[in-house]
PDB file of N, CA and C in Angstrom:
ATOM      1  N   MET A   1     -18.703 -16.192 -15.393  1.00 58.00           N
ATOM      2  CA  MET A   1     -19.124 -15.346 -15.570  1.00 58.00           C
ATOM      3  C   MET A   1     -19.200 -14.840 -16.921  1.00 58.00           C
ATOM      4  N   PRO A   2     -20.535 -15.001 -17.378  1.00 65.00           N
ATOM      5  CA  PRO A   2     -20.554 -13.573 -18.471  1.00 65.00           C
ATOM      6  C   PRO A   2     -20.709 -12.745 -18.697  1.00 65.00           C
ATOM      7  N   SER A   3     -20.760 -11.680 -17.564  1.00 68.00           N
ATOM      8  CA  SER A   3     -21.494 -10.873 -17.518  1.00 68.00           C
ATOM      9  C   SER A   3     -19.810  -9.893 -17.838  1.00 68.00           C
ATOM     10  N   LEU A   4     -18.225 -10.619 -17.630  1.00 75.00           N
ATOM     11  CA  LEU A   4     -17.575  -9.439 -17.534  1.00 75.00           C
ATOM     12  C   LEU A   4     -16.772  -8.631 -19.114  1.00 75.00           C
ATOM     13  N   PRO A   5     -17.031 -10.006 -20.277  1.00 79.00           N
ATOM     14  CA  PRO A   5     -16.636  -9.113 -21.307  1.00 79.00           C
ATOM     15  C   PRO A   5     -17.959  -8.150 -21.490  1.00 79.00           C
ATOM     16  N   ARG A   6     -19.159  -8.337 -20.624  1.00 84.00           N
ATOM     17  CA  ARG A   6     -20.079  -7.038 -21.278  1.00 84.00           C
ATOM     18  C   ARG A   6     -20.066  -5.404 -20.842  1.00 84.00           C
ATOM     19  N   THR A   7     -19.207  -5.612 -19.403  1.00 89.00           N
ATOM     20  CA  THR A   7     -19.047  -4.553 -18.557  1.00 89.00           C
ATOM     21  C   THR A   7     -18.373  -3.982 -19.537  1.00 89.00           C
ATOM     22  N   ASN A   8     -16.797  -5.335 -20.340  1.00 90.00           N
ATOM     23  CA  ASN A   8     -15.765  -4.775 -20.302  1.00 90.00           C
ATOM     24  C   ASN A   8     -16.557  -3.008 -21.682  1.00 90.00           C
ATOM     25  N   GLU A   9     -16.425  -4.527 -22.840  1.00 92.00           N
ATOM     26  CA  GLU A   9     -17.346  -3.508 -23.622  1.00 92.00           C
ATOM     27  C   GLU A   9     -18.467  -2.058 -22.927  1.00 92.00           C
ATOM     28  N   VAL A  10     -18.626  -2.197 -22.326  1.00 93.00           N
ATOM     29  CA  VAL A  10     -19.987  -0.606 -21.972  1.00 93.00           C
ATOM     30  C   VAL A  10     -18.427   0.003 -21.706  1.00 93.00           C
ATOM     31  N   ILE A  11     -17.771  -0.031 -20.462  1.00 94.00           N
ATOM     32  CA  ILE A  11     -16.625   0.646 -19.949  1.00 94.00           C
ATOM     33  C   ILE A  11     -15.910   1.517 -21.642  1.00 94.00           C
ATOM     34  N   ARG A  12     -16.058   0.660 -21.961  1.00 96.00           N
ATOM     35  CA  ARG A  12     -15.073   0.942 -23.763  1.00 96.00           C
ATOM     36  C   ARG A  12     -15.837   2.033 -24.092  1.00 96.00           C
ATOM     37  N   THR A  13     -17.012   2.052 -24.276  1.00 96.00           N
ATOM     38  CA  THR A  13     -18.344   3.130 -25.425  1.00 96.00           C
ATOM     39  C   THR A  13     -18.221   3.649 -24.790  1.00 96.00           C
ATOM     40  N   VAL A  14     -17.923   3.381 -23.044  1.00 96.00           N
ATOM     41  CA  VAL A  14     -18.933   5.323 -22.296  1.00 96.00           C
ATOM     42  C   VAL A  14     -17.348   5.699 -22.286  1.00 96.00           C
ATOM     43  N   GLN A  15     -16.660   5.322 -22.248  1.00 97.00           N
ATOM     44  CA  GLN A  15     -14.880   5.612 -22.332  1.00 97.00           C
ATOM     45  C   GLN A  15     -15.020   6.908 -24.110  1.00 97.00           C
ATOM     46  N   LEU A  16     -15.498   5.685 -24.740  1.00 97.00           N
ATOM     47  CA  LEU A  16     -15.426   6.622 -26.084  1.00 97.00           C
ATOM     48  C   LEU A  16     -15.981   7.953 -26.439  1.00 97.00           C
ATOM     49  N   LEU A  17     -17.522   7.546 -25.975  1.00 97.00           N
ATOM     50  CA  LEU A  17     -18.683   8.942 -25.839  1.00 97.00           C
ATOM     51  C   LEU A  17     -17.825   9.747 -24.693  1.00 97.00           C
ATOM     52  N   ASN A  18     -17.335   9.234 -23.925  1.00 97.00           N
ATOM     53  CA  ASN A  18     -16.743  11.115 -23.108  1.00 97.00           C
ATOM     54  C   ASN A  18     -15.563  11.658 -24.287  1.00 97.00           C
ATOM     55  N   LYS A  19     -14.959  10.702 -25.141  1.00 97.00           N
ATOM     56  CA  LYS A  19     -13.795  11.059 -25.526  1.00 97.00           C
ATOM     57  C   LYS A  19     -14.706  12.179 -27.022  1.00 97.00           C
ATOM     58  N   ILE A  20     -15.085  11.718 -27.341  1.00 96.00           N
ATOM     59  CA  ILE A  20     -15.617  12.457 -28.561  1.00 96.00           C
ATOM     60  C   ILE A  20     -17.205  13.336 -28.312  1.00 96.00           C
ATOM     61  N   ALA A  21     -17.160  13.927 -26.566  1.00 94.00           N
ATOM     62  CA  ALA A  21     -18.061  14.642 -26.384  1.00 94.00           C
ATOM     63  C   ALA A  21     -17.057  15.991 -26.029  1.00 94.00           C
ATOM     64  N   ILE A  22     -15.259  15.125 -25.028  1.00 94.00           N
ATOM     65  CA  ILE A  22     -15.395  16.056 -24.471  1.00 94.00           C
ATOM     66  C   ILE A  22     -14.183  16.812 -26.124  1.00 94.00           C
ATOM     67  N   THR A  23     -14.359  16.456 -27.017  1.00 94.00           N
ATOM     68  CA  THR A  23     -13.772  16.421 -28.423  1.00 94.00           C
ATOM     69  C   THR A  23     -14.572  17.981 -28.707  1.00 94.00           C
ATOM     70  N   LEU A  24     -16.497  17.538 -29.016  1.00 91.00           N
ATOM     71  CA  LEU A  24     -16.735  18.010 -29.212  1.00 91.00           C
ATOM     72  C   LEU A  24     -17.464  19.722 -28.511  1.00 91.00           C
ATOM     73  N   ASP A  25     -16.710  19.109 -27.538  1.00 90.00           N
ATOM     74  CA  ASP A  25     -17.410  20.396 -26.155  1.00 90.00           C
ATOM     75  C   ASP A  25     -15.779  21.189 -26.477  1.00 90.00           C
ATOM     76  N   GLY A  26     -14.659  20.820 -27.186  1.00 90.00           N
ATOM     77  CA  GLY A  26     -13.276  21.835 -27.491  1.00 90.00           C
ATOM     78  C   GLY A  26     -13.481  22.486 -28.809  1.00 90.00           C
ATOM     79  N   SER A  27     -14.291  21.456 -29.396  1.00 88.00           N
ATOM     80  CA  SER A  27     -14.349  22.390 -30.749  1.00 88.00           C
ATOM     81  C   SER A  27     -15.564  23.962 -30.706  1.00 88.00           C
ATOM     82  N   LYS A  28     -16.816  23.650 -29.675  1.00 81.00           N
ATOM     83  CA  LYS A  28     -17.329  24.287 -30.016  1.00 81.00           C
ATOM     84  C   LYS A  28     -16.249  25.905 -28.906  1.00 81.00           C
ATOM     85  N   ARG A  29     -15.601  25.381 -28.176  1.00 77.00           N
ATOM     86  CA  ARG A  29     -15.166  26.734 -27.512  1.00 77.00           C
ATOM     87  C   ARG A  29     -14.521  27.991 -29.003  1.00 77.00           C
TER      88      ARG A  29
END
């Protein structure tokens, strides 16, 4: 199953993007 590590990477990237988006949203307010 070579798709599992890639899925983990995608989830990590999404979480990182969410953190950045929240930080940007917080700095805007």
